[in-house]
Amino acid sequence: MTDDTAREDSITVDCTLDEPPEQVWRALTEPALLAQWLMPNDISPGIGDRFTLQGSPDAGGAIDCEVLAAEPPRLLRYSWHGGEGLDTVVTFELSGTTVGGTHLRIVHSGFATAPARGTVTMLRAAPRRPTARTVMQSGLKLAA
Amino acid sequence: MVESEIFRALADPTRRAIFERLAGAREMSVSQLKAGFDVSQPAISQHLAALRGAGLVAERREGRFAYYRVDPKGLTPLACWIDRYRAFWPARIEKLKDVLKGMDR
């Protein structure tokens, strides 16, 4: 599992699964299966379909979603509108491996649509509890 | 929720640009900030008020002048929010692996 830090406005997670794409697709799009690993939901994987992921209150509560792309068994993309008031998009890309498994890439993007791209860069550069100095230094890098 | 206020405050492109300019300086007055922006001084003041409301910017008064700087503590909730999702997906993938193992092929 790797984390792509090249894109500043998204979180990318890659993994390799033993099961074939058709089976992984079911786990992404059948409500009962999706509920077991993500959240309780009423997913319906047709383009334009709306559904809700029932996040626990401490995890931001309900997340409103709309299917933006669905190409079984290789691409699923939906909008992710959480209680934080931020519009993001989650994309699942599936591809078969030579040994019959699946390479799954999850991209959660669109953070930059609210905070500026540079702001996220600044957050990355800053430590957990940024001091005035580190934020400003990061800010200077931004301006450069 | 604090994050939503921060996101709202930074959603406006001009406000975001003001914030980033402030982040690159130690402290600036409204008139210093205005230079380079095609926005009126009252508009800049209004954006600063919104940024202050979200805890992103701090004000220092000196006589009839006011100076603004980035409040570094203000970004912490946003950093935590991003950290949360960075941890979220890898943890969910581990659960997905278990679900797949338990499915009929």
PDB file of C-alpha atoms in Angstrom:
ATOM      1  CA  MET A   1       0.000   0.000   0.000  1.00  0.00           C
ATOM      2  CA  THR A   2       1.537   3.270  -1.010  1.00  0.00           C
ATOM      3  CA  ASP A   3       0.559   6.850  -0.591  1.00  0.00           C
ATOM      4  CA  ASP A   4       1.027   9.138  -3.554  1.00  0.00           C
ATOM      5  CA  THR A   5       2.172  12.494  -2.288  1.00  0.00           C
ATOM      6  CA  ALA A   6       2.714  13.938  -5.751  1.00  0.00           C
ATOM      7  CA  ARG A   7      -0.863  15.181  -6.010  1.00  0.00           C
ATOM      8  CA  GLU A   8      -1.409  17.969  -3.535  1.00  0.00           C
ATOM      9  CA  ASP A   9      -5.174  18.004  -3.652  1.00  0.00           C
ATOM     10  CA  SER A  10      -5.914  14.352  -3.148  1.00  0.00           C
ATOM     11  CA  ILE A  11      -5.263  11.255  -1.111  1.00  0.00           C
ATOM     12  CA  THR A  12      -4.332   8.186  -3.149  1.00  0.00           C
ATOM     13  CA  VAL A  13      -4.162   4.695  -1.736  1.00  0.00           C
ATOM     14  CA  ASP A  14      -3.090   1.672  -3.797  1.00  0.00           C
ATOM     15  CA  CYS A  15      -3.457  -1.940  -2.836  1.00  0.00           C
ATOM     16  CA  THR A  16      -3.394  -5.408  -4.358  1.00  0.00           C
ATOM     17  CA  LEU A  17      -6.212  -7.811  -3.552  1.00  0.00           C
ATOM     18  CA  ASP A  18      -6.272 -11.578  -4.114  1.00  0.00           C
ATOM     19  CA  GLU A  19      -9.785 -11.592  -5.580  1.00  0.00           C
ATOM     20  CA  PRO A  20     -10.686 -10.760  -9.221  1.00  0.00           C
ATOM     21  CA  PRO A  21     -12.109  -7.321 -10.225  1.00  0.00           C
ATOM     22  CA  GLU A  22     -15.642  -8.722 -10.656  1.00  0.00           C
ATOM     23  CA  GLN A  23     -15.697  -9.790  -7.025  1.00  0.00           C
ATOM     24  CA  VAL A  24     -14.151  -6.551  -5.752  1.00  0.00           C
ATOM     25  CA  TRP A  25     -16.750  -4.646  -7.783  1.00  0.00           C
ATOM     26  CA  ARG A  26     -19.502  -6.442  -5.869  1.00  0.00           C
ATOM     27  CA  ALA A  27     -17.899  -5.453  -2.557  1.00  0.00           C
ATOM     28  CA  LEU A  28     -17.906  -1.830  -3.745  1.00  0.00           C
ATOM     29  CA  THR A  29     -21.461  -1.724  -5.078  1.00  0.00           C
ATOM     30  CA  GLU A  30     -23.678  -4.137  -3.117  1.00  0.00           C
ATOM     31  CA  PRO A  31     -25.101  -2.401  -0.030  1.00  0.00           C
ATOM     32  CA  ALA A  32     -24.725  -5.368   2.327  1.00  0.00           C
ATOM     33  CA  LEU A  33     -21.115  -5.983   1.299  1.00  0.00           C
ATOM     34  CA  LEU A  34     -20.156  -2.302   1.245  1.00  0.00           C
ATOM     35  CA  ALA A  35     -21.635  -1.884   4.737  1.00  0.00           C
ATOM     36  CA  GLN A  36     -19.257  -4.522   6.063  1.00  0.00           C
ATOM     37  CA  TRP A  37     -16.113  -2.559   5.258  1.00  0.00           C
ATOM     38  CA  LEU A  38     -17.139   1.065   4.676  1.00  0.00           C
ATOM     39  CA  MET A  39     -20.408   2.258   6.243  1.00  0.00           C
ATOM     40  CA  PRO A  40     -24.110   1.381   6.314  1.00  0.00           C
ATOM     41  CA  ASN A  41     -25.486   2.617   2.985  1.00  0.00           C
ATOM     42  CA  ASP A  42     -28.127   2.410   0.283  1.00  0.00           C
ATOM     43  CA  ILE A  43     -25.752   2.442  -2.678  1.00  0.00           C
ATOM     44  CA  SER A  44     -27.104   2.020  -6.184  1.00  0.00           C
ATOM     45  CA  PRO A  45     -24.316   2.095  -8.769  1.00  0.00           C
ATOM     46  CA  GLY A  46     -26.068   3.795 -11.684  1.00  0.00           C
ATOM     47  CA  ILE A  47     -24.784   7.085 -12.997  1.00  0.00           C
ATOM     48  CA  GLY A  48     -26.736   9.897 -11.338  1.00  0.00           C
ATOM     49  CA  ASP A  49     -27.996   7.658  -8.524  1.00  0.00           C
ATOM     50  CA  ARG A  50     -27.866   9.260  -5.094  1.00  0.00           C
ATOM     51  CA  PHE A  51     -27.175   7.397  -1.896  1.00  0.00           C
ATOM     52  CA  THR A  52     -26.087   8.012   1.673  1.00  0.00           C
ATOM     53  CA  LEU A  53     -23.218   6.579   3.659  1.00  0.00           C
ATOM     54  CA  GLN A  54     -24.243   6.547   7.307  1.00  0.00           C
ATOM     55  CA  GLY A  55     -21.073   7.656   9.044  1.00  0.00           C
ATOM     56  CA  SER A  56     -20.957   7.523  12.815  1.00  0.00           C
ATOM     57  CA  PRO A  57     -21.427  10.969  14.395  1.00  0.00           C
ATOM     58  CA  ASP A  58     -17.764  11.122  15.498  1.00  0.00           C
ATOM     59  CA  ALA A  59     -16.705  10.386  11.912  1.00  0.00           C
ATOM     60  CA  GLY A  60     -18.588  13.356  10.511  1.00  0.00           C
ATOM     61  CA  GLY A  61     -22.086  11.848  10.282  1.00  0.00           C
ATOM     62  CA  ALA A  62     -23.983  11.096   7.083  1.00  0.00           C
ATOM     63  CA  ILE A  63     -22.215  11.508   3.764  1.00  0.00           C
ATOM     64  CA  ASP A  64     -24.337  12.353   0.717  1.00  0.00           C
ATOM     65  CA  CYS A  65     -23.119  10.759  -2.489  1.00  0.00           C
ATOM     66  CA  GLU A  66     -23.994  10.810  -6.174  1.00  0.00           C
ATOM     67  CA  VAL A  67     -22.606   8.348  -8.681  1.00  0.00           C
ATOM     68  CA  LEU A  68     -20.575  10.206 -11.299  1.00  0.00           C
ATOM     69  CA  ALA A  69     -19.083   7.252 -13.175  1.00  0.00           C
ATOM     70  CA  ALA A  70     -19.756   3.531 -13.130  1.00  0.00           C
ATOM     71  CA  GLU A  71     -17.999   1.146 -15.526  1.00  0.00           C
ATOM     72  CA  PRO A  72     -18.152  -2.345 -14.041  1.00  0.00           C
ATOM     73  CA  PRO A  73     -15.816  -3.828 -13.055  1.00  0.00           C
ATOM     74  CA  ARG A  74     -13.131  -1.189 -13.488  1.00  0.00           C
ATOM     75  CA  LEU A  75     -14.248   2.297 -12.493  1.00  0.00           C
ATOM     76  CA  LEU A  76     -16.565   3.729  -9.853  1.00  0.00           C
ATOM     77  CA  ARG A  77     -16.636   7.391  -8.931  1.00  0.00           C
ATOM     78  CA  TYR A  78     -18.987   9.256  -6.630  1.00  0.00           C
ATOM     79  CA  SER A  79     -19.245  12.622  -4.986  1.00  0.00           C
ATOM     80  CA  TRP A  80     -18.655  12.678  -1.236  1.00  0.00           C
ATOM     81  CA  HIS A  81     -20.387  15.489   0.596  1.00  0.00           C
ATOM     82  CA  GLY A  82     -19.774  15.169   4.309  1.00  0.00           C
ATOM     83  CA  GLY A  83     -20.965  17.140   7.301  1.00  0.00           C
ATOM     84  CA  GLU A  84     -17.816  19.254   7.187  1.00  0.00           C
ATOM     85  CA  GLY A  85     -19.275  21.166   4.268  1.00  0.00           C
ATOM     86  CA  LEU A  86     -16.573  20.057   1.880  1.00  0.00           C
ATOM     87  CA  ASP A  87     -17.306  18.631  -1.561  1.00  0.00           C
ATOM     88  CA  THR A  88     -14.897  15.892  -2.507  1.00  0.00           C
ATOM     89  CA  VAL A  89     -14.918  12.999  -4.968  1.00  0.00           C
ATOM     90  CA  VAL A  90     -13.899   9.395  -4.409  1.00  0.00           C
ATOM     91  CA  THR A  91     -12.722   7.248  -7.326  1.00  0.00           C
ATOM     92  CA  PHE A  92     -12.169   3.502  -7.281  1.00  0.00           C
ATOM     93  CA  GLU A  93     -10.075   2.112 -10.137  1.00  0.00           C
ATOM     94  CA  LEU A  94      -9.823  -1.640 -10.524  1.00  0.00           C
ATOM     95  CA  SER A  95      -7.531  -3.573 -12.816  1.00  0.00           C
ATOM     96  CA  GLY A  96      -6.849  -7.279 -13.031  1.00  0.00           C
ATOM     97  CA  THR A  97      -3.446  -8.630 -12.043  1.00  0.00           C
ATOM     98  CA  THR A  98      -1.632 -11.435 -13.901  1.00  0.00           C
ATOM     99  CA  VAL A  99      -2.322 -13.830 -11.018  1.00  0.00           C
ATOM    100  CA  GLY A 100      -6.085 -13.266 -11.067  1.00  0.00           C
ATOM    101  CA  GLY A 101      -6.251 -10.630  -8.358  1.00  0.00           C
ATOM    102  CA  THR A 102      -7.104  -6.939  -8.447  1.00  0.00           C
ATOM    103  CA  HIS A 103      -5.091  -3.811  -8.221  1.00  0.00           C
ATOM    104  CA  LEU A 104      -7.313  -1.259  -6.500  1.00  0.00           C
ATOM    105  CA  ARG A 105      -6.560   2.424  -6.420  1.00  0.00           C
ATOM    106  CA  ILE A 106      -8.688   4.747  -4.300  1.00  0.00           C
ATOM    107  CA  VAL A 107      -8.359   8.462  -4.969  1.00  0.00           C
ATOM    108  CA  HIS A 108     -10.126  10.894  -2.647  1.00  0.00           C
ATOM    109  CA  SER A 109      -9.786  14.229  -4.370  1.00  0.00           C
ATOM    110  CA  GLY A 110     -11.026  17.762  -4.391  1.00  0.00           C
ATOM    111  CA  PHE A 111      -9.643  19.022  -1.118  1.00  0.00           C
ATOM    112  CA  ALA A 112      -8.242  21.909  -3.115  1.00  0.00           C
ATOM    113  CA  THR A 113     -11.711  23.029  -4.139  1.00  0.00           C
ATOM    114  CA  ALA A 114     -12.199  24.425  -0.650  1.00  0.00           C
ATOM    115  CA  PRO A 115      -8.781  25.268   0.737  1.00  0.00           C
ATOM    116  CA  ALA A 116      -6.343  26.496  -1.873  1.00  0.00           C
ATOM    117  CA  ARG A 117      -3.935  24.065  -3.397  1.00  0.00           C
ATOM    118  CA  GLY A 118      -1.175  26.031  -1.718  1.00  0.00           C
ATOM    119  CA  THR A 119      -2.924  25.833   1.622  1.00  0.00           C
ATOM    120  CA  VAL A 120      -2.822  22.072   1.488  1.00  0.00           C
ATOM    121  CA  THR A 121       0.852  22.244   0.539  1.00  0.00           C
ATOM    122  CA  MET A 122       1.338  24.433   3.557  1.00  0.00           C
ATOM    123  CA  LEU A 123      -0.436  21.929   5.779  1.00  0.00           C
ATOM    124  CA  ARG A 124       1.769  19.163   4.488  1.00  0.00           C
ATOM    125  CA  ALA A 125       4.874  21.197   5.165  1.00  0.00           C
ATOM    126  CA  ALA A 126       3.749  22.264   8.624  1.00  0.00           C
ATOM    127  CA  PRO A 127       4.157  19.989  11.648  1.00  0.00           C
ATOM    128  CA  ARG A 128       1.159  18.765  13.650  1.00  0.00           C
ATOM    129  CA  ARG A 129       1.068  21.918  15.727  1.00  0.00           C
ATOM    130  CA  PRO A 130       2.486  24.489  13.381  1.00  0.00           C
ATOM    131  CA  THR A 131       4.294  27.431  14.873  1.00  0.00           C
ATOM    132  CA  ALA A 132       3.970  30.871  13.390  1.00  0.00           C
ATOM    133  CA  ARG A 133       7.402  30.484  11.932  1.00  0.00           C
ATOM    134  CA  THR A 134       6.867  27.191  10.122  1.00  0.00           C
ATOM    135  CA  VAL A 135       3.573  28.334   8.622  1.00  0.00           C
ATOM    136  CA  MET A 136       5.190  31.512   7.398  1.00  0.00           C
ATOM    137  CA  GLN A 137       8.176  29.670   6.023  1.00  0.00           C
ATOM    138  CA  SER A 138       5.826  27.364   4.159  1.00  0.00           C
ATOM    139  CA  GLY A 139       3.960  30.418   3.019  1.00  0.00           C
ATOM    140  CA  LEU A 140       7.167  31.883   1.670  1.00  0.00           C
ATOM    141  CA  LYS A 141       7.789  28.713  -0.277  1.00  0.00           C
ATOM    142  CA  LEU A 142       4.320  29.147  -1.724  1.00  0.00           C
ATOM    143  CA  ALA A 143       5.055  32.649  -2.872  1.00  0.00           C
ATOM    144  CA  ALA A 144       8.373  31.611  -4.423  1.00  0.00           C
TER     145      ALA A 144
ATOM    146  CA  MET B   1     -18.011  22.287  13.423  1.00  0.00           C
ATOM    147  CA  VAL B   2     -14.848  24.361  13.204  1.00  0.00           C
ATOM    148  CA  GLU B   3     -13.672  22.770   9.955  1.00  0.00           C
ATOM    149  CA  SER B   4     -16.745  23.917   8.052  1.00  0.00           C
ATOM    150  CA  GLU B   5     -16.087  27.534   9.085  1.00  0.00           C
ATOM    151  CA  ILE B   6     -12.501  27.232   7.879  1.00  0.00           C
ATOM    152  CA  PHE B   7     -13.594  25.661   4.590  1.00  0.00           C
ATOM    153  CA  ARG B   8     -16.197  28.364   4.105  1.00  0.00           C
ATOM    154  CA  ALA B   9     -13.687  31.094   4.850  1.00  0.00           C
ATOM    155  CA  LEU B  10     -11.200  29.681   2.348  1.00  0.00           C
ATOM    156  CA  ALA B  11     -13.769  28.815  -0.320  1.00  0.00           C
ATOM    157  CA  ASP B  12     -13.652  32.352  -1.722  1.00  0.00           C
ATOM    158  CA  PRO B  13     -10.710  32.745  -4.133  1.00  0.00           C
ATOM    159  CA  THR B  14      -9.963  36.359  -3.143  1.00  0.00           C
ATOM    160  CA  ARG B  15     -10.063  35.502   0.544  1.00  0.00           C
ATOM    161  CA  ARG B  16      -7.797  32.552  -0.078  1.00  0.00           C
ATOM    162  CA  ALA B  17      -5.351  34.783  -1.953  1.00  0.00           C
ATOM    163  CA  ILE B  18      -5.389  37.273   0.931  1.00  0.00           C
ATOM    164  CA  PHE B  19      -4.713  34.473   3.377  1.00  0.00           C
ATOM    165  CA  GLU B  20      -1.838  33.155   1.297  1.00  0.00           C
ATOM    166  CA  ARG B  21      -0.322  36.594   0.941  1.00  0.00           C
ATOM    167  CA  LEU B  22      -0.508  37.057   4.703  1.00  0.00           C
ATOM    168  CA  ALA B  23       1.069  33.635   5.190  1.00  0.00           C
ATOM    169  CA  GLY B  24       4.050  34.840   3.188  1.00  0.00           C
ATOM    170  CA  ALA B  25       4.590  37.925   5.347  1.00  0.00           C
ATOM    171  CA  ARG B  26       5.061  38.552   9.036  1.00  0.00           C
ATOM    172  CA  GLU B  27       2.348  41.131   9.386  1.00  0.00           C
ATOM    173  CA  MET B  28       0.513  43.457   6.998  1.00  0.00           C
ATOM    174  CA  SER B  29      -1.818  46.427   7.169  1.00  0.00           C
ATOM    175  CA  VAL B  30      -5.001  46.570   5.078  1.00  0.00           C
ATOM    176  CA  SER B  31      -3.425  49.047   2.666  1.00  0.00           C
ATOM    177  CA  GLN B  32      -0.327  46.861   2.243  1.00  0.00           C
ATOM    178  CA  LEU B  33      -2.603  43.902   1.601  1.00  0.00           C
ATOM    179  CA  LYS B  34      -4.689  45.849  -0.894  1.00  0.00           C
ATOM    180  CA  ALA B  35      -1.697  46.460  -3.184  1.00  0.00           C
ATOM    181  CA  GLY B  36      -1.879  43.995  -6.032  1.00  0.00           C
ATOM    182  CA  PHE B  37      -5.524  43.111  -5.503  1.00  0.00           C
ATOM    183  CA  ASP B  38      -8.224  44.550  -7.711  1.00  0.00           C
ATOM    184  CA  VAL B  39     -10.511  44.889  -4.706  1.00  0.00           C
ATOM    185  CA  SER B  40     -11.577  47.885  -2.625  1.00  0.00           C
ATOM    186  CA  GLN B  41     -10.207  48.463   0.854  1.00  0.00           C
ATOM    187  CA  PRO B  42     -13.610  47.849   2.521  1.00  0.00           C
ATOM    188  CA  ALA B  43     -13.845  44.555   0.639  1.00  0.00           C
ATOM    189  CA  ILE B  44     -10.392  43.561   1.914  1.00  0.00           C
ATOM    190  CA  SER B  45     -11.505  44.464   5.448  1.00  0.00           C
ATOM    191  CA  GLN B  46     -14.589  42.315   5.024  1.00  0.00           C
ATOM    192  CA  HIS B  47     -12.509  39.342   3.872  1.00  0.00           C
ATOM    193  CA  LEU B  48     -10.183  39.865   6.843  1.00  0.00           C
ATOM    194  CA  ALA B  49     -13.168  39.860   9.193  1.00  0.00           C
ATOM    195  CA  ALA B  50     -14.291  36.513   7.746  1.00  0.00           C
ATOM    196  CA  LEU B  51     -10.788  35.072   8.112  1.00  0.00           C
ATOM    197  CA  ARG B  52     -10.627  36.339  11.694  1.00  0.00           C
ATOM    198  CA  GLY B  53     -14.047  34.813  12.372  1.00  0.00           C
ATOM    199  CA  ALA B  54     -12.723  31.429  11.274  1.00  0.00           C
ATOM    200  CA  GLY B  55      -9.696  31.825  13.537  1.00  0.00           C
ATOM    201  CA  LEU B  56      -7.295  31.935  10.598  1.00  0.00           C
ATOM    202  CA  VAL B  57      -6.076  35.494  10.999  1.00  0.00           C
ATOM    203  CA  ALA B  58      -5.195  37.588  14.061  1.00  0.00           C
ATOM    204  CA  GLU B  59      -5.393  41.370  14.354  1.00  0.00           C
ATOM    205  CA  ARG B  60      -3.085  43.750  16.224  1.00  0.00           C
ATOM    206  CA  ARG B  61      -4.180  47.340  16.801  1.00  0.00           C
ATOM    207  CA  GLU B  62      -1.688  50.162  17.081  1.00  0.00           C
ATOM    208  CA  GLY B  63      -3.392  53.509  17.514  1.00  0.00           C
ATOM    209  CA  ARG B  64      -5.716  53.907  14.551  1.00  0.00           C
ATOM    210  CA  PHE B  65      -3.839  51.314  12.505  1.00  0.00           C
ATOM    211  CA  ALA B  66      -4.548  47.623  12.413  1.00  0.00           C
ATOM    212  CA  TYR B  67      -2.107  44.910  11.387  1.00  0.00           C
ATOM    213  CA  TYR B  68      -2.938  41.384  10.383  1.00  0.00           C
ATOM    214  CA  ARG B  69      -1.058  38.118  10.504  1.00  0.00           C
ATOM    215  CA  VAL B  70      -1.858  34.441  10.038  1.00  0.00           C
ATOM    216  CA  ASP B  71      -2.826  32.706  13.250  1.00  0.00           C
ATOM    217  CA  PRO B  72      -0.928  29.409  12.929  1.00  0.00           C
ATOM    218  CA  LYS B  73      -3.229  27.629  15.374  1.00  0.00           C
ATOM    219  CA  GLY B  74      -6.104  28.326  13.001  1.00  0.00           C
ATOM    220  CA  LEU B  75      -5.056  25.682  10.483  1.00  0.00           C
ATOM    221  CA  THR B  76      -4.784  22.854  12.987  1.00  0.00           C
ATOM    222  CA  PRO B  77      -8.411  21.633  12.593  1.00  0.00           C
ATOM    223  CA  LEU B  78      -7.948  21.518   8.834  1.00  0.00           C
ATOM    224  CA  ALA B  79      -4.685  19.597   9.142  1.00  0.00           C
ATOM    225  CA  CYS B  80      -6.445  17.142  11.460  1.00  0.00           C
ATOM    226  CA  TRP B  81      -9.292  16.729   8.973  1.00  0.00           C
ATOM    227  CA  ILE B  82      -6.899  15.817   6.169  1.00  0.00           C
ATOM    228  CA  ASP B  83      -4.942  13.523   8.483  1.00  0.00           C
ATOM    229  CA  ARG B  84      -8.175  11.764   9.377  1.00  0.00           C
ATOM    230  CA  TYR B  85      -8.876  10.846   5.751  1.00  0.00           C
ATOM    231  CA  ARG B  86      -5.274   9.885   5.139  1.00  0.00           C
ATOM    232  CA  ALA B  87      -5.678   7.300   7.891  1.00  0.00           C
ATOM    233  CA  PHE B  88      -9.270   6.425   6.924  1.00  0.00           C
ATOM    234  CA  TRP B  89      -8.792   4.676   3.579  1.00  0.00           C
ATOM    235  CA  PRO B  90      -5.891   2.338   4.484  1.00  0.00           C
ATOM    236  CA  ALA B  91      -7.881   1.185   7.534  1.00  0.00           C
ATOM    237  CA  ARG B  92     -10.979   0.550   5.382  1.00  0.00           C
ATOM    238  CA  ILE B  93      -8.957  -1.423   2.837  1.00  0.00           C
ATOM    239  CA  GLU B  94      -7.879  -3.802   5.590  1.00  0.00           C
ATOM    240  CA  LYS B  95     -11.566  -4.397   6.361  1.00  0.00           C
ATOM    241  CA  LEU B  96     -12.339  -4.824   2.638  1.00  0.00           C
ATOM    242  CA  LYS B  97      -9.731  -7.601   2.452  1.00  0.00           C
ATOM    243  CA  ASP B  98     -11.571  -9.476   5.216  1.00  0.00           C
ATOM    244  CA  VAL B  99     -14.928  -9.006   3.479  1.00  0.00           C
ATOM    245  CA  LEU B 100     -13.507 -10.355   0.197  1.00  0.00           C
ATOM    246  CA  LYS B 101     -12.106 -13.432   1.963  1.00  0.00           C
ATOM    247  CA  GLY B 102     -15.543 -14.172   3.381  1.00  0.00           C
ATOM    248  CA  MET B 103     -17.394 -13.909   0.046  1.00  0.00           C
ATOM    249  CA  ASP B 104     -18.393 -16.778  -2.211  1.00  0.00           C
ATOM    250  CA  ARG B 105     -16.362 -16.663  -5.371  1.00  0.00           C
TER     251      ARG B 105
END
